[in-house]
């Protein structure tokens, strides 16, 4: 789903009923801050909104449909067809949400991604909680300090040495899997009393006792083993 999305700046608070009638166009994945050389994009503080439509063929109606985000910096709210279906905190890890039972196949789907770039003590990287710090601002009550605070605009106060680039920074994907699929596999190997041991855990989306395990050596020859 990489390409051009509708885009709109918001304020520091999340707006659920955002409209895209007068929106701009912006590329995703990419930070919005330095696109189009617009100062408001560079210096923005708070929420922004991405919008696009997509289509899922009925040919996939027997599959599991997943909307996957490789990274959205920093916090995200996902709204599909007017309903919030997921939220995620943190700008460096992927997250996904199953949409099989939410979408109507062979119909246009309406997707909004709301992105918040605010940083504080609970974010990575960490930012200062006070969004109006400046030299001397830790001396409350002094008239010049209070006047400076009054005129200081709200904004991120990073305590790191790189720019706080934000937005849909990595690809957004529509993925499919079978209805029965392997969610996760954990494997731990060890050697005890000169015998190799393999412990494994297989996490299935649908309970199925008919799980077969095959072990191959480096020549892809099947090995015989005993289970405990």
Short mmCIF file of N, CA, C and O in Angstrom, two decimals, residues 36-134:
data_model
loop_
_atom_site.label_atom_id
_atom_site.label_comp_id
_atom_site.label_asym_id
_atom_site.label_seq_id
_atom_site.Cartn_x
_atom_site.Cartn_y
_atom_site.Cartn_z
N UNK A 36 7.77 18.39 0.69
CA UNK A 36 7.19 19.59 0.08
C UNK A 36 7.74 20.90 0.65
O UNK A 36 7.24 21.98 0.32
N UNK A 37 8.75 20.83 1.50
CA UNK A 37 9.39 22.03 2.03
C UNK A 37 8.36 22.98 2.65
O UNK A 37 8.34 24.19 2.38
N UNK A 38 7.48 22.42 3.48
CA UNK A 38 6.44 23.20 4.15
C UNK A 38 6.82 23.34 5.62
O UNK A 38 6.92 22.34 6.34
N UNK A 39 7.06 24.56 6.10
CA UNK A 39 7.50 24.74 7.50
C UNK A 39 6.55 24.12 8.51
O UNK A 39 6.99 23.60 9.54
N UNK A 40 5.24 24.18 8.24
CA UNK A 40 4.27 23.61 9.18
C UNK A 40 4.47 22.10 9.33
O UNK A 40 4.21 21.54 10.39
N UNK A 41 4.90 21.43 8.26
CA UNK A 41 5.16 20.00 8.35
C UNK A 41 6.43 19.75 9.18
O UNK A 41 6.50 18.81 9.97
N UNK A 42 7.43 20.58 8.96
CA UNK A 42 8.70 20.41 9.66
C UNK A 42 8.52 20.61 11.18
O UNK A 42 9.07 19.86 11.99
N UNK A 43 7.75 21.59 11.57
CA UNK A 43 7.67 21.98 12.97
C UNK A 43 6.41 21.48 13.67
O UNK A 43 6.13 21.90 14.79
N UNK A 44 5.68 20.60 13.03
CA UNK A 44 4.39 20.19 13.60
C UNK A 44 4.56 19.47 14.93
O UNK A 44 5.51 18.73 15.17
N UNK A 45 3.55 19.70 15.80
CA UNK A 45 3.50 19.05 17.11
C UNK A 45 2.11 18.49 17.33
O UNK A 45 1.11 19.22 17.27
N UNK A 46 2.02 17.18 17.52
CA UNK A 46 0.73 16.55 17.77
C UNK A 46 0.35 15.56 16.68
O UNK A 46 1.19 14.91 16.08
N UNK A 47 -0.95 15.49 16.42
CA UNK A 47 -1.49 14.46 15.53
C UNK A 47 -1.50 14.91 14.07
O UNK A 47 -1.69 16.09 13.76
N UNK A 48 -1.28 13.94 13.19
CA UNK A 48 -1.52 14.11 11.75
C UNK A 48 -2.37 12.94 11.29
O UNK A 48 -2.48 11.92 11.97
N UNK A 49 -2.95 13.07 10.08
CA UNK A 49 -3.90 12.06 9.61
C UNK A 49 -3.60 11.68 8.17
O UNK A 49 -3.47 12.54 7.29
N UNK A 50 -3.47 10.38 7.94
CA UNK A 50 -3.31 9.81 6.62
C UNK A 50 -4.61 9.14 6.21
O UNK A 50 -5.29 8.54 7.04
N UNK A 51 -4.91 9.19 4.91
CA UNK A 51 -6.14 8.58 4.43
C UNK A 51 -5.94 7.99 3.04
O UNK A 51 -5.25 8.57 2.19
N UNK A 52 -6.53 6.82 2.82
CA UNK A 52 -6.59 6.24 1.49
C UNK A 52 -7.68 5.17 1.47
O UNK A 52 -8.18 4.74 2.52
N UNK A 53 -8.06 4.76 0.28
CA UNK A 53 -9.01 3.67 0.13
C UNK A 53 -8.30 2.48 -0.51
O UNK A 53 -7.25 2.64 -1.15
N UNK A 54 -8.86 1.31 -0.30
CA UNK A 54 -8.30 0.11 -0.94
C UNK A 54 -9.42 -0.87 -1.20
O UNK A 54 -10.56 -0.71 -0.75
N UNK A 55 -9.10 -1.91 -1.92
CA UNK A 55 -10.09 -2.86 -2.43
C UNK A 55 -9.56 -4.27 -2.21
O UNK A 55 -8.38 -4.55 -2.48
N UNK A 56 -10.37 -5.16 -1.69
CA UNK A 56 -10.00 -6.56 -1.51
C UNK A 56 -10.95 -7.44 -2.31
O UNK A 56 -12.16 -7.40 -2.09
N UNK A 57 -10.40 -8.20 -3.22
CA UNK A 57 -11.21 -9.05 -4.08
C UNK A 57 -11.88 -10.18 -3.29
O UNK A 57 -11.32 -10.72 -2.32
N UNK A 58 -13.05 -10.56 -3.74
CA UNK A 58 -13.76 -11.67 -3.11
C UNK A 58 -13.02 -12.99 -3.31
O UNK A 58 -13.29 -13.98 -2.63
N UNK A 59 -12.04 -13.00 -4.21
CA UNK A 59 -11.22 -14.20 -4.40
C UNK A 59 -10.46 -14.58 -3.13
O UNK A 59 -10.03 -15.72 -2.97
N UNK A 60 -10.31 -13.60 -2.21
CA UNK A 60 -9.60 -13.87 -0.96
C UNK A 60 -10.55 -14.11 0.20
O UNK A 60 -10.14 -14.09 1.36
N UNK A 61 -11.81 -14.36 -0.06
CA UNK A 61 -12.81 -14.47 1.01
C UNK A 61 -12.59 -15.69 1.90
O UNK A 61 -13.10 -15.73 3.02
N UNK A 62 -11.85 -16.67 1.43
CA UNK A 62 -11.56 -17.85 2.26
C UNK A 62 -10.22 -17.74 2.96
O UNK A 62 -9.76 -18.71 3.57
N UNK A 63 -9.59 -16.60 2.84
CA UNK A 63 -8.29 -16.37 3.47
C UNK A 63 -8.47 -15.49 4.71
O UNK A 63 -9.52 -14.90 4.95
N UNK A 64 -7.42 -15.41 5.49
CA UNK A 64 -7.35 -14.49 6.61
C UNK A 64 -6.68 -13.22 6.11
O UNK A 64 -5.56 -13.25 5.59
N UNK A 65 -7.33 -12.05 6.27
CA UNK A 65 -6.83 -10.79 5.75
C UNK A 65 -6.24 -9.97 6.90
O UNK A 65 -6.90 -9.78 7.94
N UNK A 66 -5.02 -9.50 6.72
CA UNK A 66 -4.30 -8.80 7.77
C UNK A 66 -3.79 -7.47 7.24
O UNK A 66 -3.25 -7.40 6.13
N UNK A 67 -3.97 -6.42 8.03
CA UNK A 67 -3.40 -5.11 7.73
C UNK A 67 -2.17 -4.95 8.61
O UNK A 67 -2.27 -4.95 9.84
N UNK A 68 -1.00 -4.83 7.98
CA UNK A 68 0.27 -4.81 8.72
C UNK A 68 0.99 -3.48 8.50
O UNK A 68 1.13 -3.01 7.37
N UNK A 69 1.48 -2.92 9.61
CA UNK A 69 2.25 -1.68 9.58
C UNK A 69 3.67 -2.00 10.05
O UNK A 69 3.87 -2.44 11.17
N UNK A 70 4.64 -1.74 9.18
CA UNK A 70 6.03 -2.06 9.54
C UNK A 70 6.59 -1.08 10.56
O UNK A 70 7.46 -1.44 11.34
N UNK A 71 6.13 0.15 10.58
CA UNK A 71 6.50 1.12 11.62
C UNK A 71 5.74 2.42 11.39
O UNK A 71 5.70 2.93 10.27
N UNK A 72 5.15 2.93 12.47
CA UNK A 72 4.49 4.24 12.45
C UNK A 72 5.03 5.02 13.65
O UNK A 72 4.91 4.58 14.79
N UNK A 73 5.61 6.18 13.39
CA UNK A 73 6.31 6.94 14.43
C UNK A 73 5.46 8.14 14.86
O UNK A 73 5.16 8.98 14.03
N UNK A 74 5.08 8.23 16.14
CA UNK A 74 5.41 7.39 17.27
C UNK A 74 4.21 6.56 17.73
O UNK A 74 4.33 5.40 18.02
N UNK A 75 3.05 7.20 17.85
CA UNK A 75 1.85 6.50 18.28
C UNK A 75 0.81 6.53 17.16
O UNK A 75 0.71 7.52 16.44
N UNK A 76 0.05 5.45 17.04
CA UNK A 76 -0.88 5.34 15.91
C UNK A 76 -2.25 4.88 16.37
O UNK A 76 -2.37 4.06 17.29
N UNK A 77 -3.27 5.40 15.71
CA UNK A 77 -4.65 4.92 15.82
C UNK A 77 -5.07 4.52 14.41
O UNK A 77 -4.89 5.29 13.47
N UNK A 78 -5.64 3.31 14.27
CA UNK A 78 -6.05 2.80 12.96
C UNK A 78 -7.57 2.79 12.89
O UNK A 78 -8.23 2.14 13.71
N UNK A 79 -8.11 3.52 11.92
CA UNK A 79 -9.58 3.62 11.75
C UNK A 79 -9.94 3.06 10.39
O UNK A 79 -9.49 3.57 9.36
N UNK A 80 -10.74 2.01 10.38
CA UNK A 80 -11.15 1.37 9.14
C UNK A 80 -12.67 1.47 9.00
O UNK A 80 -13.40 1.04 9.90
N UNK A 81 -13.12 2.05 7.91
CA UNK A 81 -14.54 2.24 7.65
C UNK A 81 -15.26 2.91 8.82
O UNK A 81 -16.36 2.54 9.23
N UNK A 82 -14.59 3.92 9.38
CA UNK A 82 -15.17 4.73 10.44
C UNK A 82 -15.07 4.15 11.84
O UNK A 82 -15.56 4.76 12.79
N UNK A 83 -14.41 3.00 12.00
CA UNK A 83 -14.32 2.35 13.30
C UNK A 83 -12.85 2.17 13.68
O UNK A 83 -12.06 1.68 12.89
N UNK A 84 -12.50 2.57 14.91
CA UNK A 84 -11.13 2.37 15.38
C UNK A 84 -10.91 0.89 15.66
O UNK A 84 -11.61 0.29 16.48
N UNK A 85 -9.94 0.30 14.98
CA UNK A 85 -9.73 -1.15 15.10
C UNK A 85 -8.42 -1.51 15.78
O UNK A 85 -8.22 -2.67 16.15
N UNK A 86 -7.51 -0.54 15.95
CA UNK A 86 -6.22 -0.87 16.57
C UNK A 86 -5.53 0.41 16.99
O UNK A 86 -5.80 1.50 16.48
N UNK A 87 -4.64 0.27 17.96
CA UNK A 87 -3.75 1.35 18.36
C UNK A 87 -2.39 0.74 18.68
O UNK A 87 -2.29 -0.43 19.04
N UNK A 88 -1.35 1.56 18.54
CA UNK A 88 0.00 1.05 18.78
C UNK A 88 0.87 2.18 19.28
O UNK A 88 0.81 3.30 18.77
N UNK A 89 1.69 1.88 20.28
CA UNK A 89 2.61 2.86 20.84
C UNK A 89 4.04 2.44 20.56
O UNK A 89 4.42 1.31 20.84
N UNK A 90 4.82 3.34 20.00
CA UNK A 90 6.22 3.05 19.68
C UNK A 90 6.45 3.11 18.18
O UNK A 90 5.66 2.56 17.42
N UNK A 91 7.53 3.76 17.78
CA UNK A 91 7.74 4.03 16.37
C UNK A 91 8.71 3.15 15.65
O UNK A 91 9.07 3.44 14.51
N UNK A 92 9.15 2.04 16.26
CA UNK A 92 10.21 1.24 15.64
C UNK A 92 9.84 -0.21 15.36
O UNK A 92 10.58 -0.91 14.68
N UNK A 93 8.72 -0.67 15.89
CA UNK A 93 8.35 -2.07 15.73
C UNK A 93 7.08 -2.22 14.89
O UNK A 93 6.21 -1.35 14.90
N UNK A 94 6.96 -3.33 14.15
CA UNK A 94 5.76 -3.56 13.35
C UNK A 94 4.58 -3.97 14.22
O UNK A 94 4.75 -4.46 15.34
N UNK A 95 3.39 -3.78 13.69
CA UNK A 95 2.18 -4.28 14.34
C UNK A 95 1.16 -4.58 13.25
O UNK A 95 1.27 -4.10 12.11
N UNK A 96 0.18 -5.39 13.58
CA UNK A 96 -0.81 -5.79 12.58
C UNK A 96 -2.16 -6.03 13.24
O UNK A 96 -2.25 -6.23 14.46
N UNK A 97 -3.20 -6.01 12.41
CA UNK A 97 -4.55 -6.26 12.90
C UNK A 97 -5.30 -7.05 11.83
O UNK A 97 -5.20 -6.76 10.64
N UNK A 98 -6.01 -8.08 12.26
CA UNK A 98 -6.80 -8.87 11.31
C UNK A 98 -8.09 -8.12 10.97
O UNK A 98 -8.77 -7.60 11.85
N UNK A 99 -8.40 -8.05 9.69
CA UNK A 99 -9.58 -7.31 9.24
C UNK A 99 -10.55 -8.19 8.47
O UNK A 99 -11.47 -7.68 7.82
N UNK A 100 -10.40 -9.50 8.57
CA UNK A 100 -11.23 -10.44 7.80
C UNK A 100 -12.72 -10.19 8.01
O UNK A 100 -13.50 -10.15 7.05
N UNK A 101 -13.12 -10.01 9.26
CA UNK A 101 -14.54 -9.86 9.58
C UNK A 101 -15.00 -8.40 9.59
O UNK A 101 -16.15 -8.12 9.94
N UNK A 102 -14.10 -7.48 9.23
CA UNK A 102 -14.46 -6.06 9.25
C UNK A 102 -14.79 -5.54 7.86
O UNK A 102 -15.69 -4.72 7.69
N UNK A 103 -14.08 -6.05 6.87
CA UNK A 103 -14.24 -5.52 5.51
C UNK A 103 -15.37 -6.22 4.77
O UNK A 103 -15.80 -7.32 5.13
N UNK A 104 -15.85 -5.57 3.73
CA UNK A 104 -16.77 -6.17 2.76
C UNK A 104 -15.98 -6.37 1.47
O UNK A 104 -15.44 -5.42 0.89
N UNK A 105 -15.91 -7.60 1.02
CA UNK A 105 -15.15 -7.91 -0.17
C UNK A 105 -15.81 -7.29 -1.40
O UNK A 105 -17.02 -7.11 -1.47
N UNK A 106 -14.94 -6.96 -2.37
CA UNK A 106 -15.38 -6.33 -3.62
C UNK A 106 -16.00 -4.95 -3.40
O UNK A 106 -16.78 -4.48 -4.23
N UNK A 107 -15.67 -4.32 -2.27
CA UNK A 107 -16.15 -2.96 -1.98
C UNK A 107 -14.96 -2.09 -1.58
O UNK A 107 -13.95 -2.59 -1.09
N UNK A 108 -15.10 -0.80 -1.76
CA UNK A 108 -14.05 0.14 -1.38
C UNK A 108 -13.97 0.24 0.14
O UNK A 108 -14.99 0.42 0.82
N UNK A 109 -12.76 0.13 0.68
CA UNK A 109 -12.53 0.23 2.11
C UNK A 109 -11.87 1.56 2.41
O UNK A 109 -10.97 2.01 1.68
N UNK A 110 -12.28 2.21 3.49
CA UNK A 110 -11.80 3.54 3.84
C UNK A 110 -10.88 3.44 5.06
O UNK A 110 -11.30 3.03 6.14
N UNK A 111 -9.60 3.81 4.87
CA UNK A 111 -8.60 3.65 5.92
C UNK A 111 -8.03 5.00 6.34
O UNK A 111 -7.61 5.80 5.50
N UNK A 112 -8.02 5.26 7.64
CA UNK A 112 -7.38 6.44 8.22
C UNK A 112 -6.34 5.97 9.23
O UNK A 112 -6.61 5.11 10.05
N UNK A 113 -5.15 6.55 9.15
CA UNK A 113 -4.09 6.30 10.12
C UNK A 113 -3.78 7.62 10.80
O UNK A 113 -3.30 8.56 10.17
N UNK A 114 -4.09 7.70 12.09
CA UNK A 114 -3.79 8.89 12.88
C UNK A 114 -2.46 8.67 13.59
O UNK A 114 -2.25 7.64 14.23
N UNK A 115 -1.56 9.66 13.47
CA UNK A 115 -0.20 9.51 13.98
C UNK A 115 0.14 10.67 14.91
O UNK A 115 -0.02 11.84 14.54
N UNK A 116 0.64 10.35 16.08
CA UNK A 116 1.01 11.35 17.08
C UNK A 116 2.53 11.37 17.23
O UNK A 116 3.15 10.33 17.45
N UNK A 117 3.16 12.54 17.13
CA UNK A 117 4.62 12.63 17.21
C UNK A 117 5.12 13.13 18.56
O UNK A 117 6.33 13.38 18.72
N UNK A 118 4.23 13.28 19.54
CA UNK A 118 4.66 13.82 20.83
C UNK A 118 5.56 12.84 21.56
O UNK A 118 5.33 11.63 21.56
N UNK A 119 6.59 13.37 22.20
CA UNK A 119 7.53 12.56 22.98
C UNK A 119 7.48 13.01 24.44
O UNK A 119 7.22 14.17 24.74
N UNK A 120 7.75 12.06 25.35
CA UNK A 120 7.74 12.36 26.77
C UNK A 120 8.56 11.30 27.48
O UNK A 120 9.33 10.56 26.85
N UNK A 121 8.40 11.19 28.79
CA UNK A 121 9.21 10.25 29.56
C UNK A 121 8.87 8.79 29.25
O UNK A 121 9.64 7.90 29.61
N UNK A 122 7.73 8.53 28.64
CA UNK A 122 7.32 7.14 28.37
C UNK A 122 7.60 6.71 26.94
O UNK A 122 7.24 5.60 26.56
N UNK A 123 8.19 7.57 26.12
CA UNK A 123 8.43 7.22 24.72
C UNK A 123 9.89 6.86 24.49
O UNK A 123 10.77 7.16 25.31
N UNK A 124 10.13 6.21 23.37
CA UNK A 124 11.48 5.96 22.89
C UNK A 124 11.61 6.58 21.51
O UNK A 124 10.87 6.19 20.60
N UNK A 125 12.52 7.55 21.33
CA UNK A 125 13.41 8.11 22.34
C UNK A 125 12.65 8.96 23.36
O UNK A 125 11.53 9.37 23.12
N UNK A 126 13.31 9.21 24.48
CA UNK A 126 12.68 9.92 25.59
C UNK A 126 12.70 11.42 25.32
O UNK A 126 13.68 11.97 24.82
N UNK A 127 11.61 12.08 25.67
CA UNK A 127 11.55 13.53 25.60
C UNK A 127 11.18 14.11 26.96
O UNK A 127 10.72 13.39 27.84
N UNK A 128 11.37 15.39 27.11
CA UNK A 128 11.02 16.05 28.36
C UNK A 128 9.50 16.19 28.47
O UNK A 128 8.82 16.45 27.48
N UNK A 129 8.98 16.04 29.66
CA UNK A 129 7.54 16.14 29.87
C UNK A 129 7.03 17.56 29.63
O UNK A 129 5.96 17.76 29.09
N UNK A 130 7.81 18.55 30.05
CA UNK A 130 7.40 19.94 29.87
C UNK A 130 7.67 20.34 28.42
O UNK A 130 8.79 20.29 27.95
N UNK A 131 6.63 20.70 27.70
CA UNK A 131 6.79 21.00 26.28
C UNK A 131 7.21 22.44 26.02
O UNK A 131 7.30 22.86 24.88
N UNK A 132 7.47 23.24 27.08
CA UNK A 132 7.88 24.62 26.86
C UNK A 132 9.19 24.95 27.58
O UNK A 132 9.34 26.02 28.16
N UNK A 133 10.19 24.05 27.59
CA UNK A 133 11.40 24.36 28.32
C UNK A 133 12.32 25.30 27.53
O UNK A 133 12.31 25.30 26.31
N UNK A 134 13.05 26.08 28.23
CA UNK A 134 14.10 26.90 27.64
C UNK A 134 15.05 27.24 28.77
O UNK A 134 14.79 26.96 29.94
#
